mmCIF file of C-alpha atoms and ligand atoms in Angstrom:
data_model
loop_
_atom_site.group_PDB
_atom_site.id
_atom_site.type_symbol
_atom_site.label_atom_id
_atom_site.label_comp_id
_atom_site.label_asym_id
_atom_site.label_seq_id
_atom_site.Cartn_x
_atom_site.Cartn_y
_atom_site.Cartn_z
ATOM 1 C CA UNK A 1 0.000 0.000 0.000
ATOM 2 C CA UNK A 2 0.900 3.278 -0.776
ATOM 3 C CA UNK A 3 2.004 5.746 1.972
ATOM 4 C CA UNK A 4 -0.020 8.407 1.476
ATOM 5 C CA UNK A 5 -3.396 6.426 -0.130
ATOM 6 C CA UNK A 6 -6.777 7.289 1.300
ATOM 7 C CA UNK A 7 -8.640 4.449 -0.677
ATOM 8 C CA UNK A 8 -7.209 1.573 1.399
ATOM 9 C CA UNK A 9 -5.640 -0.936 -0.867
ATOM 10 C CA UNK A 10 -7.540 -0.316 -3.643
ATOM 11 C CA UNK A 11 -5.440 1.927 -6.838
ATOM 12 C CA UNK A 12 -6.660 5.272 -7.887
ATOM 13 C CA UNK A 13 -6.770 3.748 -11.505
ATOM 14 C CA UNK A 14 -9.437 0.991 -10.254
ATOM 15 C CA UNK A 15 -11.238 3.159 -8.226
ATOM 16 C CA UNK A 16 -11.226 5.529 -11.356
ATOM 17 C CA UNK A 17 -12.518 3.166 -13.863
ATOM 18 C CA UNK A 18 -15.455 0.980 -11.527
ATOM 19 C CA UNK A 19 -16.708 3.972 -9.526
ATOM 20 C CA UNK A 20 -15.652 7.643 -10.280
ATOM 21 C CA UNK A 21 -18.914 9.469 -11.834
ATOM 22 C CA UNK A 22 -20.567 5.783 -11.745
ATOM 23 C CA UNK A 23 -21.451 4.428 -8.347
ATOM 24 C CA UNK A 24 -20.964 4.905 -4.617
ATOM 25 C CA UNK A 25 -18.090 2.962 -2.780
ATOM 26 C CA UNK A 26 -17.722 2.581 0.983
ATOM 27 C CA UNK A 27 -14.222 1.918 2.004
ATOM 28 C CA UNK A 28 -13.622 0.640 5.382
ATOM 29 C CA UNK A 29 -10.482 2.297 6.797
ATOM 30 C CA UNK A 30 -9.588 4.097 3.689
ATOM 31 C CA UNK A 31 -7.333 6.028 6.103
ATOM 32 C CA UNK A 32 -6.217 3.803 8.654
ATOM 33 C CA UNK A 33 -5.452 5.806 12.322
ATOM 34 C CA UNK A 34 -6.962 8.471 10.908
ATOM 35 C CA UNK A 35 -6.913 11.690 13.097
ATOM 36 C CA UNK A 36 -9.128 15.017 12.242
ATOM 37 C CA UNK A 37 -7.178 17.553 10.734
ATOM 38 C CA UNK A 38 -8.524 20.014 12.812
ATOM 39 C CA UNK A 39 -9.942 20.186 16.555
ATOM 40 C CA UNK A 40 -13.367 20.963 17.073
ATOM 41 C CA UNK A 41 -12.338 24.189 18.844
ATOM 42 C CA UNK A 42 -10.488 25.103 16.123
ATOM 43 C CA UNK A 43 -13.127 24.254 13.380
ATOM 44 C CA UNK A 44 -15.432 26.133 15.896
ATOM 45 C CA UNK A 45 -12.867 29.273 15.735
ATOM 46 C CA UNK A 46 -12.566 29.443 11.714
ATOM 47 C CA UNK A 47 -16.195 29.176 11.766
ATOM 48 C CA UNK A 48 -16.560 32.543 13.673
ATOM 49 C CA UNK A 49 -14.131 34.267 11.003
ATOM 50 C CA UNK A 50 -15.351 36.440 8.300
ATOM 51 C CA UNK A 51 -12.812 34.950 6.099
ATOM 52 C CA UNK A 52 -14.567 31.561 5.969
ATOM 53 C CA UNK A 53 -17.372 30.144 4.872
ATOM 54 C CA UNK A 54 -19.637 28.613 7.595
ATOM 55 C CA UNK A 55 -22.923 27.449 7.864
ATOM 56 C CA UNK A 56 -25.088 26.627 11.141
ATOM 57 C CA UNK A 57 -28.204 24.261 10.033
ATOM 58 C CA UNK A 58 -30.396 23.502 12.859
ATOM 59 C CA UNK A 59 -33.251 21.181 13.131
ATOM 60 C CA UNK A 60 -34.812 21.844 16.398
ATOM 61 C CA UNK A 61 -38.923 21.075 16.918
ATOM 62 C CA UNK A 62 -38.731 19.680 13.617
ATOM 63 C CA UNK A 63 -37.953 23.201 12.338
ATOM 64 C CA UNK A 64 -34.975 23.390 9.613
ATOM 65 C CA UNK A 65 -33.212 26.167 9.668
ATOM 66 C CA UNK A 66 -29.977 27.807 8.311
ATOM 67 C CA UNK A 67 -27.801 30.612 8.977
ATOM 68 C CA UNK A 68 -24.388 31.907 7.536
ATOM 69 C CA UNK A 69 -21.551 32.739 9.147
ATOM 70 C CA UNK A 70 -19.761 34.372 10.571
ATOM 71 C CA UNK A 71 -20.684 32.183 13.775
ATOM 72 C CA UNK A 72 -19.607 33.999 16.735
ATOM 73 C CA UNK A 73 -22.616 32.022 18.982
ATOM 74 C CA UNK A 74 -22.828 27.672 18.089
ATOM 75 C CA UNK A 75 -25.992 26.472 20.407
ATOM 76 C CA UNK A 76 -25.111 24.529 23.343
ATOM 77 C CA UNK A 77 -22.636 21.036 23.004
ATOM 78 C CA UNK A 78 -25.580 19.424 24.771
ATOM 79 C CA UNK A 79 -28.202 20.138 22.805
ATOM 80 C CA UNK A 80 -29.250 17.710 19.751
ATOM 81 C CA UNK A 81 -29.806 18.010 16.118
ATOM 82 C CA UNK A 82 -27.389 20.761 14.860
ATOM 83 C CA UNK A 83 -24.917 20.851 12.672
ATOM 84 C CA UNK A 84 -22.021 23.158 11.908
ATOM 85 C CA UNK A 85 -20.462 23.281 8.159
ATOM 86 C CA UNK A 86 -17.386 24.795 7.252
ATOM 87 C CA UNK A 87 -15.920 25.442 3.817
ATOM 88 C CA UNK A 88 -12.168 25.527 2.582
ATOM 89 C CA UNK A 89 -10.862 24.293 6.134
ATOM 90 C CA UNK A 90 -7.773 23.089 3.745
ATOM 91 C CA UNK A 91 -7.103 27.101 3.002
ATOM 92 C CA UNK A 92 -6.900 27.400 6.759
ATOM 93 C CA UNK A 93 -5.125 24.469 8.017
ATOM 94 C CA UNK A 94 -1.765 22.608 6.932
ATOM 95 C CA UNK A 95 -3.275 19.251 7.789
ATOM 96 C CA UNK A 96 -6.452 20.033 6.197
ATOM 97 C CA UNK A 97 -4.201 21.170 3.250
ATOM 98 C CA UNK A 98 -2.174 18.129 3.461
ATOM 99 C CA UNK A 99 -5.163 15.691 4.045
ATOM 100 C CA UNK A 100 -7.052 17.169 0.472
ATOM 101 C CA UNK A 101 -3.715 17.239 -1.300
ATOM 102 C CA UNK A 102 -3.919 12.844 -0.887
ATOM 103 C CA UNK A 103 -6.680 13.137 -3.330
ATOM 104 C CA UNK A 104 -4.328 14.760 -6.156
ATOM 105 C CA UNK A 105 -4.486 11.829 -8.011
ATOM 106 C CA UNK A 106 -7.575 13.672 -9.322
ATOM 107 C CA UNK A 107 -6.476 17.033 -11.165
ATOM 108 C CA UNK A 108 -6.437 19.964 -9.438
ATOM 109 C CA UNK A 109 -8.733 21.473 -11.692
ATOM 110 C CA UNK A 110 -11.096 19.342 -10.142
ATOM 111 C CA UNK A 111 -10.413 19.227 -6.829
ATOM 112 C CA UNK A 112 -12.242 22.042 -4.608
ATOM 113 C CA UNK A 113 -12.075 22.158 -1.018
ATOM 114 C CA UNK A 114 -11.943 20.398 1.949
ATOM 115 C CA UNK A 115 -15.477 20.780 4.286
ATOM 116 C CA UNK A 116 -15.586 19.692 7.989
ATOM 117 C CA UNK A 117 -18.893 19.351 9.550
ATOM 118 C CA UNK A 118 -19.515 19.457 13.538
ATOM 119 C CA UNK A 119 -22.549 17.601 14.711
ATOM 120 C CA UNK A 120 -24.167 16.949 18.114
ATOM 121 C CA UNK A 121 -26.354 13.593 18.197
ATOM 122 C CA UNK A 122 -28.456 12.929 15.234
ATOM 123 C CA UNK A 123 -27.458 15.501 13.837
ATOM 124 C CA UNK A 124 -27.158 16.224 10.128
ATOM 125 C CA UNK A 125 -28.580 18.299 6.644
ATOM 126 C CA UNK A 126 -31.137 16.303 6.073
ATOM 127 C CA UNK A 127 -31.880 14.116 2.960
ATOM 128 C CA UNK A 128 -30.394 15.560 -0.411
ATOM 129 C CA UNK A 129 -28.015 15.361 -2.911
ATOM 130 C CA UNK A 130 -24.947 16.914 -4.436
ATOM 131 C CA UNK A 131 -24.666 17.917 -8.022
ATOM 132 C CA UNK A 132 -21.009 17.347 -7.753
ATOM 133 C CA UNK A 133 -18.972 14.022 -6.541
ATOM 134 C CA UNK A 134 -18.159 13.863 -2.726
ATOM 135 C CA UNK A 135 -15.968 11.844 -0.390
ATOM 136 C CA UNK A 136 -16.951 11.576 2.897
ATOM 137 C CA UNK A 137 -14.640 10.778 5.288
ATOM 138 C CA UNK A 138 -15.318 9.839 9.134
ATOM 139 C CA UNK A 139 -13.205 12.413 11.118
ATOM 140 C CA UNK A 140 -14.228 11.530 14.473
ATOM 141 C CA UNK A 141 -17.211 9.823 16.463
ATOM 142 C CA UNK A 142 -20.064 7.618 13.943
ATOM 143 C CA UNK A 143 -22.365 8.976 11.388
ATOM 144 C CA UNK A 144 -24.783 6.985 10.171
ATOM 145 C CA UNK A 145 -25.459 6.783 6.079
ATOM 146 C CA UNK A 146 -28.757 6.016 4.066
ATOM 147 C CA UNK A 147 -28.183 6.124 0.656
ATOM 148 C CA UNK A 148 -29.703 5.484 -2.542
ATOM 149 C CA UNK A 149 -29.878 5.750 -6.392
ATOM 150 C CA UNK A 150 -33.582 7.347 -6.914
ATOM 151 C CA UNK A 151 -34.696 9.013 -10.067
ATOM 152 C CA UNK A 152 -37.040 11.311 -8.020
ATOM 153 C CA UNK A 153 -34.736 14.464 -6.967
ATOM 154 C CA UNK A 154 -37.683 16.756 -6.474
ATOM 155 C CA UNK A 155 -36.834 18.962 -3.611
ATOM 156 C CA UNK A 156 -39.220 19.966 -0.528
ATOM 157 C CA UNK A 157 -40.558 23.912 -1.050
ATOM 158 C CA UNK A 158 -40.449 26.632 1.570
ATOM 159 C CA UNK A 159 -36.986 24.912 3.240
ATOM 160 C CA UNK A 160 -33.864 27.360 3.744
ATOM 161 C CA UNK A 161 -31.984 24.407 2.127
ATOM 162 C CA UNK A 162 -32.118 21.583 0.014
ATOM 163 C CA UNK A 163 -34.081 18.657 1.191
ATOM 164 C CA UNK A 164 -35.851 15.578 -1.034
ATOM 165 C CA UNK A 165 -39.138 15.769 -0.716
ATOM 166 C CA UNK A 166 -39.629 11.791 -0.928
ATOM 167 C CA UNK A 167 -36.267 10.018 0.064
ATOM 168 C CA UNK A 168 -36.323 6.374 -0.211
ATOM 169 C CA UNK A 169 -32.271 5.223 0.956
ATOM 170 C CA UNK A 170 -31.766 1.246 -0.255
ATOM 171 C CA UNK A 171 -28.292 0.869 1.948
ATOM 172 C CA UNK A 172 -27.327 2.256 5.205
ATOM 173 C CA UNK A 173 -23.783 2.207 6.735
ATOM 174 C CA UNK A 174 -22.358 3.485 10.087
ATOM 175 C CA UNK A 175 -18.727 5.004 9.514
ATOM 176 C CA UNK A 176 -16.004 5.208 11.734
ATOM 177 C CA UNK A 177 -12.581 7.450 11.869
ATOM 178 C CA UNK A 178 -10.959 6.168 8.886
ATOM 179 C CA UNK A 179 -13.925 4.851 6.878
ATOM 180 C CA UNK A 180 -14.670 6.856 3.661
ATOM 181 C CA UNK A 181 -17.496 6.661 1.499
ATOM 182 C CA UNK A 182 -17.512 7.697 -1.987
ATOM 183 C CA UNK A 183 -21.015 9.243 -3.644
ATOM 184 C CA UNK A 184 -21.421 10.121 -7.501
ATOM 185 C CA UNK A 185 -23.337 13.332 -7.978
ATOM 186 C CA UNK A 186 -27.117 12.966 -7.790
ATOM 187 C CA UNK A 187 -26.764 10.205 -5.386
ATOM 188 C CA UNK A 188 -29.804 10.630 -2.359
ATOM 189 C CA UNK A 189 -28.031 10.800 0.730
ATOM 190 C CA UNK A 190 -28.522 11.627 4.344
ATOM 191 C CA UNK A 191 -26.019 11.417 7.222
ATOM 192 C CA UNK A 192 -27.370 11.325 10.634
ATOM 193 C CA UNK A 193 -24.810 11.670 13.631
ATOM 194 C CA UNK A 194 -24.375 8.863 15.916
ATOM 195 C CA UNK A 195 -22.965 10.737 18.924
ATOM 196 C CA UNK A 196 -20.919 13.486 18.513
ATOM 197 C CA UNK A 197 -19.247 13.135 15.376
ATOM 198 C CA UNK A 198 -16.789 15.544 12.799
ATOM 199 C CA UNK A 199 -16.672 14.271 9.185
ATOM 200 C CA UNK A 200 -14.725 15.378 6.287
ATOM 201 C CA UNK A 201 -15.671 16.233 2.836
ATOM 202 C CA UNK A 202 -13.206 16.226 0.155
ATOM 203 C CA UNK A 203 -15.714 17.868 -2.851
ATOM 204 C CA UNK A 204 -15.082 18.411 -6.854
ATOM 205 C CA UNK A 205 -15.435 21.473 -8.723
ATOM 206 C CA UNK A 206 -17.869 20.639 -12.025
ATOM 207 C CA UNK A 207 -18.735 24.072 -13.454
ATOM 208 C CA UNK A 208 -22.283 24.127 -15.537
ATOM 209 C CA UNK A 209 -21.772 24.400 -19.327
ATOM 210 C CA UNK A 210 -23.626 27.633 -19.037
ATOM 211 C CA UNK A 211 -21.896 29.008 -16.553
ATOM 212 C CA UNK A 212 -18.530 28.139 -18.359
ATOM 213 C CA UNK A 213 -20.047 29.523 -21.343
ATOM 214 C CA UNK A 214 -20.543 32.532 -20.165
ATOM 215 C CA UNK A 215 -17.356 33.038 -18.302
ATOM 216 C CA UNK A 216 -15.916 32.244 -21.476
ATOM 217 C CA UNK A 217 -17.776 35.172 -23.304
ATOM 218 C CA UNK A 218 -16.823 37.736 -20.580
ATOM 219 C CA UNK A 219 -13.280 36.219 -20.844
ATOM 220 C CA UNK A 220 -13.569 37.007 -24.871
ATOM 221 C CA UNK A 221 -15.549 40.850 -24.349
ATOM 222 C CA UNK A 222 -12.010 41.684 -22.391
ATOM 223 C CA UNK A 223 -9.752 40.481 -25.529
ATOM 224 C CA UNK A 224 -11.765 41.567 -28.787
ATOM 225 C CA UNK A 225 -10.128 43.186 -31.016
ATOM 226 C CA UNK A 226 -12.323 44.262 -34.115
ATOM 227 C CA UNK A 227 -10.082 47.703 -35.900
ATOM 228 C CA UNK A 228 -12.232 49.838 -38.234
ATOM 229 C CA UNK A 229 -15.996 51.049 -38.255
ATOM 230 C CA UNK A 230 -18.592 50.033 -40.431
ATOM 231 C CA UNK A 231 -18.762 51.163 -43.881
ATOM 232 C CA UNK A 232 -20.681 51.248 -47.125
ATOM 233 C CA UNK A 233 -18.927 53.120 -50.184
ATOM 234 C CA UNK A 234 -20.859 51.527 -52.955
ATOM 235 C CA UNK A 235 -24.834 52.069 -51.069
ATOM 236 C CA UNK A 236 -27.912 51.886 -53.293
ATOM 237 C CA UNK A 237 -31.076 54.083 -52.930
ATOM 238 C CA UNK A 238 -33.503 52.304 -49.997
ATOM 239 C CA UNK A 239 -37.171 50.845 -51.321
ATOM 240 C CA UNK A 240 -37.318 49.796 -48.329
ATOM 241 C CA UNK A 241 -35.626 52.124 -45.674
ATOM 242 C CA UNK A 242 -36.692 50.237 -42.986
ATOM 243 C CA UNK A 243 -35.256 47.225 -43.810
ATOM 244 C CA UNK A 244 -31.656 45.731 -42.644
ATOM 245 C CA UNK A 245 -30.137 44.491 -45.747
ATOM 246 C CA UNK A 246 -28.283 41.690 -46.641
ATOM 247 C CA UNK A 247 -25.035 43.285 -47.558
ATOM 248 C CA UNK A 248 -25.100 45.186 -44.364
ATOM 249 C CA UNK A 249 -26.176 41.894 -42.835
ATOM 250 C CA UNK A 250 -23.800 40.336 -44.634
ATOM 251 C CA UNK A 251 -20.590 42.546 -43.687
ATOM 252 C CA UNK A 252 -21.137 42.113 -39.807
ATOM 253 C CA UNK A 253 -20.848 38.902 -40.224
ATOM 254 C CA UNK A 254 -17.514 39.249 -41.834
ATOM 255 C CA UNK A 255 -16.372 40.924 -38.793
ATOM 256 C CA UNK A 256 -17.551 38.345 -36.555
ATOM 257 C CA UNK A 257 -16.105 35.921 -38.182
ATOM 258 C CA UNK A 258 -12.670 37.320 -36.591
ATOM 259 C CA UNK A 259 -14.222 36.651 -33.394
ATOM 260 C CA UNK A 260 -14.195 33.405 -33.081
ATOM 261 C CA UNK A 261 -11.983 31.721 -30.412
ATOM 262 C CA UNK A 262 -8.816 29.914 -31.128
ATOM 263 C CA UNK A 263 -7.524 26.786 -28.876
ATOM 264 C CA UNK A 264 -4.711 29.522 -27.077
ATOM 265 C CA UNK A 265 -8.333 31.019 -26.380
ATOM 266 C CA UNK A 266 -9.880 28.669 -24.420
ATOM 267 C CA UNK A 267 -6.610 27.567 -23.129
ATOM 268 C CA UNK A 268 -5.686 31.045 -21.460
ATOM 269 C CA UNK A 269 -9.731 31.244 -20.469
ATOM 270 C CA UNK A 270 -9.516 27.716 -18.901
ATOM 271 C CA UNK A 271 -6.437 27.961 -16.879
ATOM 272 C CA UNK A 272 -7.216 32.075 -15.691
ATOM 273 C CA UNK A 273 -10.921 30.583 -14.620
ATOM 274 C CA UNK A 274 -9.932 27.535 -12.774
ATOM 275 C CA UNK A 275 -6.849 29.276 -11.210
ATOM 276 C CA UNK A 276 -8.969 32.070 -10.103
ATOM 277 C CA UNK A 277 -9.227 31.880 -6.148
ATOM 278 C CA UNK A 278 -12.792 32.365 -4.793
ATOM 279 C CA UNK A 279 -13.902 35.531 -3.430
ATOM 280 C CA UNK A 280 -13.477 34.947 0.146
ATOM 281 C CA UNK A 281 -9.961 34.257 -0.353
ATOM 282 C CA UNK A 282 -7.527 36.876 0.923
ATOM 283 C CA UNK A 283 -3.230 36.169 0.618
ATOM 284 C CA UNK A 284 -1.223 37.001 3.698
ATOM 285 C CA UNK A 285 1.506 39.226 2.390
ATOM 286 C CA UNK A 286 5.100 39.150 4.264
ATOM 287 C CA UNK A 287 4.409 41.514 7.016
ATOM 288 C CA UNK A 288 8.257 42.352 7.205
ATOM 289 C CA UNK A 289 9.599 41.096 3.459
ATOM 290 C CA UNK A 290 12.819 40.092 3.171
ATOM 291 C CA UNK A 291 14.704 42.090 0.509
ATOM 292 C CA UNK A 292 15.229 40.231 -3.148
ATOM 293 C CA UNK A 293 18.535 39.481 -2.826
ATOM 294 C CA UNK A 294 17.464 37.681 0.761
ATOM 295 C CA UNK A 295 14.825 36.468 -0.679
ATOM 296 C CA UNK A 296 16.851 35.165 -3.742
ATOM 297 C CA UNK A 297 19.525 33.655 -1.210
ATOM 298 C CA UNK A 298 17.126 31.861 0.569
ATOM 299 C CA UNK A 299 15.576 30.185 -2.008
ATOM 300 C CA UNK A 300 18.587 29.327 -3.401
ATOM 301 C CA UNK A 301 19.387 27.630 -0.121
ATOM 302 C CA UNK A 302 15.882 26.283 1.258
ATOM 303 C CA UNK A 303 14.074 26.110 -2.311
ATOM 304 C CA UNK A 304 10.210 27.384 -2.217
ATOM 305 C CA UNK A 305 6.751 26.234 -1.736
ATOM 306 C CA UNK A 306 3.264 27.340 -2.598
ATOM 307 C CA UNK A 307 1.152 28.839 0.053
ATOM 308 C CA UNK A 308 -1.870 26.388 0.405
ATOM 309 C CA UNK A 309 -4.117 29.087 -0.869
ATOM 310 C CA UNK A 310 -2.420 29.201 -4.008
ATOM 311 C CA UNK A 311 -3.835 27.271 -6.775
ATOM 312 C CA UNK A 312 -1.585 26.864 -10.348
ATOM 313 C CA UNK A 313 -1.883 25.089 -13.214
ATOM 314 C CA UNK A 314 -0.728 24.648 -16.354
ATOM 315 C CA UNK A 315 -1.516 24.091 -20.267
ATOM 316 C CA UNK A 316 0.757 23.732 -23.251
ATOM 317 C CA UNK A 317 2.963 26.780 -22.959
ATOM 318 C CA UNK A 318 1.112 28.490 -20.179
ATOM 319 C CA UNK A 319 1.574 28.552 -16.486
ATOM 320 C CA UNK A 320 -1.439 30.112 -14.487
ATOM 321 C CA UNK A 321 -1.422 31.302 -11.215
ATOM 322 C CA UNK A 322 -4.159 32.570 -9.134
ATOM 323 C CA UNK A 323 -6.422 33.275 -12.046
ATOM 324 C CA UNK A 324 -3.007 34.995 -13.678
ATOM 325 C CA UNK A 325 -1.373 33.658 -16.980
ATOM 326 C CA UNK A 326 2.556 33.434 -17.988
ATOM 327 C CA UNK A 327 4.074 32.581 -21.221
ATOM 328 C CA UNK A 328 7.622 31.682 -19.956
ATOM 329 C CA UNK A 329 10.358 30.356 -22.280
ATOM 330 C CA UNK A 330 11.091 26.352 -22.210
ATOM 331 C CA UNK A 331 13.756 26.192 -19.260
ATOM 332 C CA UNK A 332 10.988 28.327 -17.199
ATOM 333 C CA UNK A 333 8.507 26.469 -17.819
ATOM 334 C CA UNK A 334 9.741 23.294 -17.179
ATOM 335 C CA UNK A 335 10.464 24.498 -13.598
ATOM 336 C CA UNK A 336 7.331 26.182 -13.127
ATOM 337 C CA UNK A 337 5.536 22.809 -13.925
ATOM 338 C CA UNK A 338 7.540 20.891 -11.147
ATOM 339 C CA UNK A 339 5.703 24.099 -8.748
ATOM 340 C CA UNK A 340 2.524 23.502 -10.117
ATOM 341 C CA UNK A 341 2.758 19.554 -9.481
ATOM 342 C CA UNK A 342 4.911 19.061 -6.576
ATOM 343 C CA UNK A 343 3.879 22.515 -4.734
ATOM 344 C CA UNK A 344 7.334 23.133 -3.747
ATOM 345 C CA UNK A 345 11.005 24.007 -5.678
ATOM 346 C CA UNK A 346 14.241 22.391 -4.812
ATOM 347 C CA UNK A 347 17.286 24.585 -4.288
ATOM 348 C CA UNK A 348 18.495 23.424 -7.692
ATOM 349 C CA UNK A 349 15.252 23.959 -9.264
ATOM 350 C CA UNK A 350 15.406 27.898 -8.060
ATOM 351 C CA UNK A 351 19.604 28.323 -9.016
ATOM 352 C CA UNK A 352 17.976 27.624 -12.438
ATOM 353 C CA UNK A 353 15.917 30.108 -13.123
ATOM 354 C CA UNK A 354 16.015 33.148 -15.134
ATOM 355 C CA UNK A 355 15.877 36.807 -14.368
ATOM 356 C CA UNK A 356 12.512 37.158 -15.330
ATOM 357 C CA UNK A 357 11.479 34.568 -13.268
ATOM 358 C CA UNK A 358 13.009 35.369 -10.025
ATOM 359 C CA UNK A 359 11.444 38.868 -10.142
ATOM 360 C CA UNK A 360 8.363 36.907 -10.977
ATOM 361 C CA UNK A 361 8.936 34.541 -7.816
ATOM 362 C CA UNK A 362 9.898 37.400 -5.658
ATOM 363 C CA UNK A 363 6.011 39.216 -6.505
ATOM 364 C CA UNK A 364 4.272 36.095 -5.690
ATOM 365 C CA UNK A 365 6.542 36.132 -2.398
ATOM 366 C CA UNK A 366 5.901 39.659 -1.831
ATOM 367 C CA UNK A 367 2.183 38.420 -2.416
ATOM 368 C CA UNK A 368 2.223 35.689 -0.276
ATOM 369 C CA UNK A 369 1.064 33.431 -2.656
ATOM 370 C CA UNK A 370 4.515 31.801 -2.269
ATOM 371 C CA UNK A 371 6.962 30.823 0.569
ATOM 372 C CA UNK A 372 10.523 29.705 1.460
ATOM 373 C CA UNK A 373 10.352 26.431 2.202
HETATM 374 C C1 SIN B 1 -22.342 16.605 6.468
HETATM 375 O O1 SIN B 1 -21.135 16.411 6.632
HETATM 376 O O2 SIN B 1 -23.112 16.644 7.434
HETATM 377 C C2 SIN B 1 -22.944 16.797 5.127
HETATM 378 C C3 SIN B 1 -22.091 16.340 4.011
HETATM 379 C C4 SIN B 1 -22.933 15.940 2.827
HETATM 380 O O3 SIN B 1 -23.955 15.323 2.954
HETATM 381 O O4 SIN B 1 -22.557 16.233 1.669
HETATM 382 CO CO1 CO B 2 -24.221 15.826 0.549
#
């Protein structure tokens, strides 16, 4: 078994071809000895920042409700039937970080974030499902899962958040520290605390066709370049002056034409979009920086790493960076690629780089999207 696997002995490329996108998998100690990245304290703490994203869903006297953070006030330990959610703990956290960066033999354009969730006993969100693909590990304490593949996804009305409105779960497991369960999206699911219990979701980032479509057009309106301004030296008298005619019809479209996106298009729109951090997300900067030629001198010596906020990627001949693109030369690239895929530089790796790049290197430093390692 691999050191660092979180799907127990199966291989990423089995669990990739029989259940990925197909059908649910529970994994008994898919993380064996597995201890919650975070303390409930803690998870309690980012939940009360107005840098995170945190929801409190309560279901007291059969009354759902919902409220977004920040949480300064959780209802009492004692008291049953609420639950605590809390987004991006992996932004927050090194353990979180490292515990989502196991699951990197999925892309990173696909990953998302890592959620915790606090609940007291039988607590839980109620019946629902995701539109994206979820694994849900057992942090700490039992949950209990019903689960099940029905057609009927209609949703209850008048809720402040998504619940079936029939649920009808065919399996039900209880999960322990360790044990993971994996659910494609649209699966009906509803996990009900057994006990006090923390689980973890490690959750996928699927964008809507629309909603990359239309990205996509914004990303075009900020690069189109059309010179000139509509003109028509050889016009005819009207018959008709209130129609549009066909050779005026017919020279816009000439002009569109040249609109039209090339691959470098969608690959510079792709990698800016999916590198793009999410609003919430703020960068620590340096509070005292070290000068460049420190900063140069310790890289040289300790080599660098990404900050865990950072997300880059890379296509072709393009490196992105926190929704920011680079066209470096080969040797550049090359080394910018081992950063995107390892998250950190060697010493070598650094003594290698060009000019261009170490001023580059030093910004993101100065930004705190990057650190000595
Ligand atoms: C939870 O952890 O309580 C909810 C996670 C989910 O159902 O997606
Ligand atoms: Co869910």
């Amino acid at each position: 078994m691999k050191k660092h696997s979180v799907l127990g002995a199966m291989q990423p490329r089995e669990f990739l071809s029989t259940y990925w996108q197909k059908k649910p998998l529970l994994i008994r100690q898919a993380i064996p000895d597995f201890q919650p990245p975070v303390t409930r304290d803690a998870l309690f703490s980012l939940a009360s920042r107005d840098d995170v994203e945190a929801r409190l869903i309560t279901n007291f006297n059969k009354q759902w409700t919902m409220q977004h953070g920040p949480l300064g006030q959780l209802p009492a330990l004692t008291r049953k039937n609420w639950t605590l959610l809390v987004q991006g703990v992996n932004l927050h956290d090194d353990q979180a970080d490292a515990l989502l960066n196991r699951f990197r033999f999925i892309p990173d354009a696909r990953l998302d974030d890592l959620m915790i969730s606090y609940a007291t006993d039988t607590g839980g969100v109620g019946a629902h499902f995701d539109s994206y693909d979820v694994f849900l590990l057992q942090a700490q304490g039992q949950r209990r899962w019903c689960i099940g593949a029905q057609q009927d996804l209609s949703l209850r009305e008048d809720l402040p958040l998504k619940i079936l409105r029939n649920f009808t779960p065919t399996q039900e497991f209880v999960l322990n520290p360790g044990d993971m369960l994996y659910l494609p999206p649209h699966y009906a699911h509803e996990g009900i605390a057994v006990g006090e219990c923390m689980t973890c979701s490690i959750g996928f980032r699927a964008p809507s066709w629309q909603e990359l479509g239309e990205a996509f057009m914004n990303f075009m309106a900020d690069s189109v370049e059309l010179p000139g301004r509509y003109a028509d030296p050889g016009l005819q008298p009207a018959r008709r002056p209130a129609q549009i005619g066909a050779d005026m019809l017919g020279r816009v479209a000439t002009q569109f034409k040249k609109l039209a996106s090339r691959p470098d298009d969608i690959a510079l729109f792709l990698g800016e979009y999916l590198s793009e951090p999410k609003p919430n997300v703020w960068y620590d900067a340096p509070q005292s920086p070290l000068t460049a030629g420190r900063f140069a001198a310790g890289a040289r010596r300790r080599g660098l790493r990404l900050h865990r906020k950072t997300r880059m990627l890379y296509q072709g001949k393009f490196i992105f960076i926190n929704g920011e693109s680079l066209l470096p030369v080969a040797a550049d690239r090359r080394l910018l690629q081992a950063l995107a895929d390892q998250r950190t530089a060697s010493p070598d790796l650094i003594a290698a780089a060009s000019t261009d790049l170490r001023e580059s290197l030093y910004q993101w430093y100065r930004d705190g999207w990057i650190v000595l390692a």
